[in-house]
Short mmCIF file of C-alpha atoms in Angstrom, two decimals:
data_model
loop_
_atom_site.label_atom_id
_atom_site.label_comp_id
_atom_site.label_asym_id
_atom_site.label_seq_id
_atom_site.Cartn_x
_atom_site.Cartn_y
_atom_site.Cartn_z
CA UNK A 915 98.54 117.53 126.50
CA UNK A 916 97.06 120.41 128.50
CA UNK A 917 98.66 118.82 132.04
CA UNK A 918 102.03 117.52 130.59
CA UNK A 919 104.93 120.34 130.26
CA UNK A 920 105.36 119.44 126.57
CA UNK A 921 107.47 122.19 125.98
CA UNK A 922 110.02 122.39 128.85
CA UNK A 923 110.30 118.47 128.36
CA UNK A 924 110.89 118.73 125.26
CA UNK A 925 112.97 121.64 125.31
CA UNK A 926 115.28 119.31 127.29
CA UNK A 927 115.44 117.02 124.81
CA UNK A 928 116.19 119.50 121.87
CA UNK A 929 119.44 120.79 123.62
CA UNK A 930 120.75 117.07 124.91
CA UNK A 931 120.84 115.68 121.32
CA UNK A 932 121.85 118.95 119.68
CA UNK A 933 124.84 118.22 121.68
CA UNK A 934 124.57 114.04 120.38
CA UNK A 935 124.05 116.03 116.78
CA UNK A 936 127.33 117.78 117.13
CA UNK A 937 129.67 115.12 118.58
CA UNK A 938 128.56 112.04 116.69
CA UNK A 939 129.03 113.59 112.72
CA UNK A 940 132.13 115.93 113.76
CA UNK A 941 133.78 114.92 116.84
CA UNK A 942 136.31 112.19 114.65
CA UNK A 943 136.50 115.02 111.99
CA UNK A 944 137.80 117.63 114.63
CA UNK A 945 140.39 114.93 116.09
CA UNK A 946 141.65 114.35 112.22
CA UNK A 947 141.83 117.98 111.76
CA UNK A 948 144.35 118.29 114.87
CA UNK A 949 146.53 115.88 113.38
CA UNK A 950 145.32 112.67 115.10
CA UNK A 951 145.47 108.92 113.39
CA UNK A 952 142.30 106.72 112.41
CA UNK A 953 143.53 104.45 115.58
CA UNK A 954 143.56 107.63 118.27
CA UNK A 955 140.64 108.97 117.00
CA UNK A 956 138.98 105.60 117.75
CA UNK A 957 139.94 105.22 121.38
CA UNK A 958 139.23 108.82 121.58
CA UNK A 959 135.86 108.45 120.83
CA UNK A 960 135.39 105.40 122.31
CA UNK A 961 136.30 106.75 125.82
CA UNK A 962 132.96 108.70 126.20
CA UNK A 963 131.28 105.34 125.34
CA UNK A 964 133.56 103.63 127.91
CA UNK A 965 132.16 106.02 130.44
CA UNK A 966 128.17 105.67 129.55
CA UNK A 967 129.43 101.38 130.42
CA UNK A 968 129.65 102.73 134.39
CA UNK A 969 128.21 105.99 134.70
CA UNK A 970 124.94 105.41 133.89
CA UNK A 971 125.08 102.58 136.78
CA UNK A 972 125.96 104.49 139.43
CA UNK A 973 123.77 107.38 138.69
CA UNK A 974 120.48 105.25 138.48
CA UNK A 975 121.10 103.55 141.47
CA UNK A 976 121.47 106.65 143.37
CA UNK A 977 118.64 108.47 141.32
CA UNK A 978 116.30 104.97 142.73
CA UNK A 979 117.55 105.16 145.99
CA UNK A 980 117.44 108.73 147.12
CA UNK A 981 114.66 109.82 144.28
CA UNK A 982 116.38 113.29 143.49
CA UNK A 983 116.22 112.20 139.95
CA UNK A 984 116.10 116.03 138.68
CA UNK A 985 118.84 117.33 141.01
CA UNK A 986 120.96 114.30 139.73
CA UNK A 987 120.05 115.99 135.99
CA UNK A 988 120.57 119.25 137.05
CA UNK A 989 124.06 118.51 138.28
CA UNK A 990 125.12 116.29 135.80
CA UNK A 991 124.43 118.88 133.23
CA UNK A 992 126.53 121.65 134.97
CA UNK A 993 129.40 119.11 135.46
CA UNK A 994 129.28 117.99 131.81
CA UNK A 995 129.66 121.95 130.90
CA UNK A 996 132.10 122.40 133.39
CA UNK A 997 134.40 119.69 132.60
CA UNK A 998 134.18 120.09 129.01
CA UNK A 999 135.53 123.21 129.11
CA UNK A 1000 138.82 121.91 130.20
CA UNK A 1001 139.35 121.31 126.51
CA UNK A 1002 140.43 124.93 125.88
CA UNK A 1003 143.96 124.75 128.46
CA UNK A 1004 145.35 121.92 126.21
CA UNK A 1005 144.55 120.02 122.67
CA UNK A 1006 147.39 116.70 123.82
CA UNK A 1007 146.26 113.04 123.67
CA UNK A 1008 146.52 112.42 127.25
CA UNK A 1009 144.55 115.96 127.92
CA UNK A 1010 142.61 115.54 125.42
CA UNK A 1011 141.85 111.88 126.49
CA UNK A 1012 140.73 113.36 130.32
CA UNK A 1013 138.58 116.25 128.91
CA UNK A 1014 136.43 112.99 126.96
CA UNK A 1015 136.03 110.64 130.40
CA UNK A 1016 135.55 113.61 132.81
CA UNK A 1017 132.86 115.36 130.66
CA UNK A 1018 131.11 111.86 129.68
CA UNK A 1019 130.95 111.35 133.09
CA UNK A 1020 128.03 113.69 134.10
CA UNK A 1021 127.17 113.72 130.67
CA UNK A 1022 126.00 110.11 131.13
CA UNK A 1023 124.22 110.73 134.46
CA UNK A 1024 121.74 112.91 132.67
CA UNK A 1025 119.50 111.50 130.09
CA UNK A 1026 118.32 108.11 131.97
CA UNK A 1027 117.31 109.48 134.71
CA UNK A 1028 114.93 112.46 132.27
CA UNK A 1029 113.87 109.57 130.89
CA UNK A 1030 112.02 108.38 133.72
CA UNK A 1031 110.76 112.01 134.61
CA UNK A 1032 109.57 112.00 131.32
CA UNK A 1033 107.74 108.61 131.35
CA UNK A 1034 106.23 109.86 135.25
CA UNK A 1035 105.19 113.15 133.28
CA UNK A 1036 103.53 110.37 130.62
CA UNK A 1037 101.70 108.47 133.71
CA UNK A 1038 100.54 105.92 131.91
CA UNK A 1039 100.61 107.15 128.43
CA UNK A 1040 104.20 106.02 127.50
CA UNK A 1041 103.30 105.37 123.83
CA UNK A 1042 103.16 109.10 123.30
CA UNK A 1043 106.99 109.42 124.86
CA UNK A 1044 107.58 109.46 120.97
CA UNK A 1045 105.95 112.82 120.19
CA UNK A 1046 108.10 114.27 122.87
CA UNK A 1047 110.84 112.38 122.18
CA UNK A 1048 111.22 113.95 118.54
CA UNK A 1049 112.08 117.11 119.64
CA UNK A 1050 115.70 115.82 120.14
CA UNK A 1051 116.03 114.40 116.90
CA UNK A 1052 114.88 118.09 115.61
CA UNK A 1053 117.84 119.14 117.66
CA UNK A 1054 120.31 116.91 116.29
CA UNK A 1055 118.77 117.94 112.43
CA UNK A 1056 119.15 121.52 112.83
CA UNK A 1057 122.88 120.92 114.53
CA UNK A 1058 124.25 118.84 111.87
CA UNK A 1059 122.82 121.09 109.28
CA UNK A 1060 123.82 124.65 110.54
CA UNK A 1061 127.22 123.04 111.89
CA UNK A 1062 128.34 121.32 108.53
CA UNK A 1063 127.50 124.76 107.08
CA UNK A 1064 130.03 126.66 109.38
CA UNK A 1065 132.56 124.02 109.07
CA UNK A 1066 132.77 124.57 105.72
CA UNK A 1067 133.03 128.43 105.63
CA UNK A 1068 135.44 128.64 109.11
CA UNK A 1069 137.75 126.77 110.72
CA UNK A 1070 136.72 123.38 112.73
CA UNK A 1071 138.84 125.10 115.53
CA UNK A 1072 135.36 127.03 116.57
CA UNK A 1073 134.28 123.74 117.43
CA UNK A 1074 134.75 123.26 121.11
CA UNK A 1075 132.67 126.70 121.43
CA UNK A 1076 129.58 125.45 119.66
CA UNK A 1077 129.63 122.52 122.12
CA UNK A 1078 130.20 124.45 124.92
CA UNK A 1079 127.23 126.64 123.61
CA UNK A 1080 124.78 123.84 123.72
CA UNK A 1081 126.06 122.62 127.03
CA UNK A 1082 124.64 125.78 128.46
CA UNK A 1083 121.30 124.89 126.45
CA UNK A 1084 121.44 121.82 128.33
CA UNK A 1085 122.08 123.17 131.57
CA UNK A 1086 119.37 126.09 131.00
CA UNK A 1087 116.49 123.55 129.72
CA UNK A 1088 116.93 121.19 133.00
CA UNK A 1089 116.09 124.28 134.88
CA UNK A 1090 113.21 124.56 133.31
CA UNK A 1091 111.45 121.49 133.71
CA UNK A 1092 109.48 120.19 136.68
CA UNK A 1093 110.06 117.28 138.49
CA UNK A 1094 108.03 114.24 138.61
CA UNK A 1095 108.38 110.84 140.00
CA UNK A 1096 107.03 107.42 139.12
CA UNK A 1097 104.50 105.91 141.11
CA UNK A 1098 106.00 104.15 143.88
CA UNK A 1099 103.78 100.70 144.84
CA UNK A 1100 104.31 98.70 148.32
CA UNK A 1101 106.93 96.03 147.65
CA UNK A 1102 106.11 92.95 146.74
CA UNK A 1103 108.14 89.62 146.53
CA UNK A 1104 109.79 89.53 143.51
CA UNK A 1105 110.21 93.07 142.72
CA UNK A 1106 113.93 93.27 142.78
CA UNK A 1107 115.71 94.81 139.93
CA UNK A 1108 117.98 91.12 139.53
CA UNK A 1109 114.98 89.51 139.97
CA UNK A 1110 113.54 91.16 136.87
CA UNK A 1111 116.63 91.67 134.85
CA UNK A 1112 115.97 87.97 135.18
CA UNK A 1113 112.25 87.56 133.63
CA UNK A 1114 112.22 85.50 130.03
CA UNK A 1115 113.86 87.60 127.22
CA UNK A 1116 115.07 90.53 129.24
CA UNK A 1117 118.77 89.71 129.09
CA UNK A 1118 118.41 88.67 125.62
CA UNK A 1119 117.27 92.32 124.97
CA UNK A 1120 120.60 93.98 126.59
CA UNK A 1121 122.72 91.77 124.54
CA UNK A 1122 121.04 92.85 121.89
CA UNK A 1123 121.59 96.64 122.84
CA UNK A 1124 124.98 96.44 123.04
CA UNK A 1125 125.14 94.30 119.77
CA UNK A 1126 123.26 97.10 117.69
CA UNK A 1127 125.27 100.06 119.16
CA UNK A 1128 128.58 98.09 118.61
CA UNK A 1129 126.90 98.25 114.68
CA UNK A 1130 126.66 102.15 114.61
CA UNK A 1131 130.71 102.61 115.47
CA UNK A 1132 132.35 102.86 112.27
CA UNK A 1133 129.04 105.09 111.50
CA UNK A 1134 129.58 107.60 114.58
CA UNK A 1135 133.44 107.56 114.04
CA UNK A 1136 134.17 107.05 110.59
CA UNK A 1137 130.87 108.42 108.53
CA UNK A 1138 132.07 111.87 107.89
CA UNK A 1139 135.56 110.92 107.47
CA UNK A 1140 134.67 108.04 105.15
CA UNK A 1141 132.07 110.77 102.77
CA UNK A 1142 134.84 113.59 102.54
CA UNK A 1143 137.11 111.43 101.00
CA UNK A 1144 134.41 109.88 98.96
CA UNK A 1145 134.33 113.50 97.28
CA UNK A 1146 131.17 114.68 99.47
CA UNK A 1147 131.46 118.54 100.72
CA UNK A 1148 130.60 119.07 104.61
CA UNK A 1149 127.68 120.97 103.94
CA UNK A 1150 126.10 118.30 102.24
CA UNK A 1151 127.37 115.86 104.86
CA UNK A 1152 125.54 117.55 107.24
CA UNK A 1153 122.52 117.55 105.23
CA UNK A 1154 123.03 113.38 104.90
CA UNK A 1155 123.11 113.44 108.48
CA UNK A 1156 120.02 115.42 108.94
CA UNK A 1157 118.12 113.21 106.30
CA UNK A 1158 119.08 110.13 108.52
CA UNK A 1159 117.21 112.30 111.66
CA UNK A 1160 114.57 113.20 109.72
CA UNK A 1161 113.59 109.95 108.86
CA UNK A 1162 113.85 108.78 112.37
CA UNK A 1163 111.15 112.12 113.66
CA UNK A 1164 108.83 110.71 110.79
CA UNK A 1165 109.05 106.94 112.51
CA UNK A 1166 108.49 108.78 116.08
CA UNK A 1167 105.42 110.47 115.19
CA UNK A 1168 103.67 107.03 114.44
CA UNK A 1169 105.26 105.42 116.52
CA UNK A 1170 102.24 105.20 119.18
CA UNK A 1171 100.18 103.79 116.00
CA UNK A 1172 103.24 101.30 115.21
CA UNK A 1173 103.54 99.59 118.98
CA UNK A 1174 99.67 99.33 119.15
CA UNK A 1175 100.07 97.17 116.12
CA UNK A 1176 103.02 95.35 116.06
CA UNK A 1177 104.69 93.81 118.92
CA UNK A 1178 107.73 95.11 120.17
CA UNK A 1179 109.76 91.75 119.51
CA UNK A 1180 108.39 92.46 115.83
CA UNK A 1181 109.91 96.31 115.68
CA UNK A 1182 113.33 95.42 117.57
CA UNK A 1183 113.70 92.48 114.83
CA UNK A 1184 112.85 94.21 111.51
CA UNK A 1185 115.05 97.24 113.14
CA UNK A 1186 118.10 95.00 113.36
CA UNK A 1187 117.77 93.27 109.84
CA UNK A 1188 117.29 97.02 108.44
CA UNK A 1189 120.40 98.09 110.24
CA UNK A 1190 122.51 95.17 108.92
CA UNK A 1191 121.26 96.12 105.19
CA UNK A 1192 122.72 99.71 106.11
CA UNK A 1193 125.79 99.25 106.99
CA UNK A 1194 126.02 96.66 103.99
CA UNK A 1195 124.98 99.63 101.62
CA UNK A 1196 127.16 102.36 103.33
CA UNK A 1197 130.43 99.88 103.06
CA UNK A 1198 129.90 99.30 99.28
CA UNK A 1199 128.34 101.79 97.81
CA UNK A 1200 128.14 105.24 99.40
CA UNK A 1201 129.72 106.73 96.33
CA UNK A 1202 126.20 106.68 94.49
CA UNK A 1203 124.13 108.97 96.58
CA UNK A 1204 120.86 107.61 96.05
CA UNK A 1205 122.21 104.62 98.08
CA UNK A 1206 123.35 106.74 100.36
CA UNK A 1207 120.31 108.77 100.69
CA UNK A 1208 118.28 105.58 101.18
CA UNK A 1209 120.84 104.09 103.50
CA UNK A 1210 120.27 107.63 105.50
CA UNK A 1211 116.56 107.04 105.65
CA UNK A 1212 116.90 103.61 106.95
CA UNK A 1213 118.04 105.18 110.08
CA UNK A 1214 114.07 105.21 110.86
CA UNK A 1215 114.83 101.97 111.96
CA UNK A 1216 118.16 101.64 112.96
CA UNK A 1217 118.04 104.34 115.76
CA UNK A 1218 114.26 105.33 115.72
CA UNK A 1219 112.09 102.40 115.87
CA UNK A 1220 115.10 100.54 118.03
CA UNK A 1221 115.04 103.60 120.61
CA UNK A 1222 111.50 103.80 121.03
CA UNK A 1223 110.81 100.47 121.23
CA UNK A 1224 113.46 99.75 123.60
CA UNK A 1225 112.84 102.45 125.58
CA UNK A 1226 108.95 100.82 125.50
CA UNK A 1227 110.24 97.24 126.43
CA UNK A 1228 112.55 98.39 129.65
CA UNK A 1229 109.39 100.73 130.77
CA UNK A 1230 106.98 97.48 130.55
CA UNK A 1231 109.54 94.99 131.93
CA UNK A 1232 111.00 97.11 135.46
CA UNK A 1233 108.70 97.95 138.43
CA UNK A 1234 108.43 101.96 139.29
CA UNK A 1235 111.62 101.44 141.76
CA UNK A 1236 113.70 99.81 139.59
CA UNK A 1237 113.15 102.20 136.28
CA UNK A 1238 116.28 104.37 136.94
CA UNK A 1239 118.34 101.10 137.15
CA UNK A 1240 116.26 99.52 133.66
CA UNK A 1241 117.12 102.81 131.89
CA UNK A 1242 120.84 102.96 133.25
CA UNK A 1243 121.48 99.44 132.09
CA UNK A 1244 119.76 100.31 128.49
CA UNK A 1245 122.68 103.04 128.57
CA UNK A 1246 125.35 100.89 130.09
CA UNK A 1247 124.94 98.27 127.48
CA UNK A 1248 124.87 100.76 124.50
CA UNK A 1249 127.66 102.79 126.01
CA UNK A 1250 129.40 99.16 126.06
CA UNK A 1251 128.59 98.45 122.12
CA UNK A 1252 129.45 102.05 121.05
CA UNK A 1253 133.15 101.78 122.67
CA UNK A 1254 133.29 98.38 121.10
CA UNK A 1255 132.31 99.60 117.87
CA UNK A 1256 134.25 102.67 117.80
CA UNK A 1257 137.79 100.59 119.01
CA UNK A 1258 137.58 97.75 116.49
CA UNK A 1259 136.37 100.44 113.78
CA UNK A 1260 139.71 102.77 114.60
CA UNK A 1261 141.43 99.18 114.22
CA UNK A 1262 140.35 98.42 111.65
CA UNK A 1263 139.95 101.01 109.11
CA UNK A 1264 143.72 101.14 108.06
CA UNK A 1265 144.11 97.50 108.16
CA UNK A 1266 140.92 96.23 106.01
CA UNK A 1267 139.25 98.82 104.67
CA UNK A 1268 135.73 100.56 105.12
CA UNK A 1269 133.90 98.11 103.49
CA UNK A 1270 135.04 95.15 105.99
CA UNK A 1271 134.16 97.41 108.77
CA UNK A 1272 131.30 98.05 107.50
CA UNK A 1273 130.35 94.47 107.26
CA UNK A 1274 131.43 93.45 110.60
CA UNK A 1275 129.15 96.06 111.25
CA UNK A 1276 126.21 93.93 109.10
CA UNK A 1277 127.30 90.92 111.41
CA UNK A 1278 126.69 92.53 114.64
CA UNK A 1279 123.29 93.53 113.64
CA UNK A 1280 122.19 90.34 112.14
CA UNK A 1281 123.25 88.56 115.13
CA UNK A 1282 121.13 90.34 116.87
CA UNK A 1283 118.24 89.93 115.01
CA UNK A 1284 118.49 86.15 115.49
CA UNK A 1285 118.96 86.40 119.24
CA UNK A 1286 115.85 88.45 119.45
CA UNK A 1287 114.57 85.77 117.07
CA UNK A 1288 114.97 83.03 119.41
CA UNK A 1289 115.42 84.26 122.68
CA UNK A 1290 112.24 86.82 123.05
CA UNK A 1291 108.85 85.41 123.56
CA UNK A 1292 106.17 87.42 121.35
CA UNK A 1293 104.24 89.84 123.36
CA UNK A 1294 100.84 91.27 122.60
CA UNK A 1295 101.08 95.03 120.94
#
């Protein structure tokens, strides 16, 4: 990797899902801890998710048009810290409620468009996107650990500091890395982004994206909730969490090995049938925590193999102008599923119980599986 900036990209990515590391376990806890019910904490966190539905739009179409990709990251970061730290005048609904759109706003403008410096940093060698990739899930590990730690010697009120912390690690990191841009062909006929969106199996694939992230809501708003009351202590929460991220660096690293083997149709299917076993096991039995241990590990598939082979399929299926808008539309439609998710889970929770969110959970990512199925032609690894 002697001409790819390894480190600085990487770097990037270590800070940007620290931040996904401290939100997604913690973020419902710290709304329960200032007094909130399971049905506010839902739309609460769902908000953020309602934002990566439009955000990530907007910002890839002006990231394609104008091609100032990392000034578009650059800002997006500072605005995310900026807004964020609203969150310290006032701790209301409604305030509390504008601090989560404003900040998910930029937030959301960030990480599609890195994506595509990353894969113009790759030039060709997108299969190894995975060993630079993993540096975020290390992120996330050593967040959930060291955070779950401190929650459970000090207060959860330090918590909008430690976010605000990596925010800055954010904002430092995109200063760091250089910019690159895909290569840009002559235009051809045909080469418009509707045009593709279009091709065989390519909207089947977005449904599918939204139907897996809708999966993961009652497990990004209700996981840590659902384990402390179970009997688990937040340390070892964290360390559940960190197992789960873990699992998914392992898949990363062979990932390269994995898509030259299988075909991506084959990875996104056996990813969704693994996810609806999870959220099966983590309804029913998350009391015995060799379940839950295995249920953690499954998120190899779940998020890891999904991700990267998702993130594999858009890169193969948009021209070099129309990445931004490929990768903003893979966040749209996940930003779309996660608010679902996280609003019917909030709903729901009271009303029937953990396990039958959990299963409507199983349902989502089943159906899934048979869309990709039937709807995806087989491709050559």
């Amino acid at each position: 990797m002697a001409a790819l900036p390894y480190w600085r990209l990487s770097s990037f990515y270590l800070f940007y899902f620290a931040l996904l590391g401290s939100t997604a376990p913690f973020l419902a806890l710290y709304f329960d801890h200032l007094g909130f019910n399971a049905a506010r904490i839902g739309e609460l966190v769902a908000i953020p998710m309602l934002m990566r539905c439009v955000a990530p739009n907007l910002w890839g179409w002006l990231g394609d048009y104008t091609g100032r990709r990392l000034a578009i990251v650059r800002f997006g970061a500072i605005c995310t810290l900026l807004s964020f730290s609203l969150i310290f005048i006032d701790k209301s609904y409604a305030w509390l409620a504008m601090v989560m759109a404003l900040h998910a706003f930029f937030w959301h403008a960030v990480l599609p468009q890195f994506e595509v410096i990353t894969l113009a940093h790759l030039s060709g060698q997108a299969s190894r996107y995975s060993q630079i990739r993993l540096w975020g899930s290390i992120g996330f590990i050593i967040t959930v650990v060291v955070l779950g730690r401190l929650f459970q010697w000090l207060s959860l009120d330090i918590y909008p500091v430690a976010l605000a912390l990596i925010m800055g690690g954010i904002v430092l990191s995109s200063f760091w890395v250089p910019n690159a841009q895909p290569v840009q062909g002559p235009r051809v006929a045909g080469d418009g982004f509707l045009r593709q969106l279009r091709n065989p199996g390519v909207l089947a694939f977005y449904a599918c994206v939204g139907l897996m992230q809708m999966s993961h809501g009652p497990y990004y708003t209700f996981l840590t909730l659902h384990l402390e009351r179970l009997g688990y202590s937040r340390g070892l929460i964290g360390v559940l969490w960190a197992v789960g991220v873990v699992a998914e660096v392992l898949v990363f690293l062979f990932m390269s090995r994995i898509l030259a083997r299988f075909s991506v149709r084959r990875v996104l299917m056996v990813s969704f049938l693994l996810a609806a076993l999870r959220w099966l096991l983590l309804g029913s039995l998350a009391e015995f925590l060799w379940v839950l241990l295995f249920a953690q590990v499954l998120h190899a598939a779940t998020f890891g193999s999904f991700h990267a082979a998702a993130i594999h399929f858009v890169q193969r299926s948009f021209g070099p102008r129309q990445q931004g808008q490929g990768q903003a539309l893979y966040a749209a439609l996940a930003g779309t599923g996660g608010a679902l998710g996280a609003l019917y889970s909030g709903y729901s929770w009271n009303a029937l119980g953990a396990g039958w969110t959990f299963n409507i959970a199983s349902l989502a990512a089943f159906a899934a599986a048979v869309i990709i199925a039937t709807r995806m032609q087989e491709d050559r690894p």
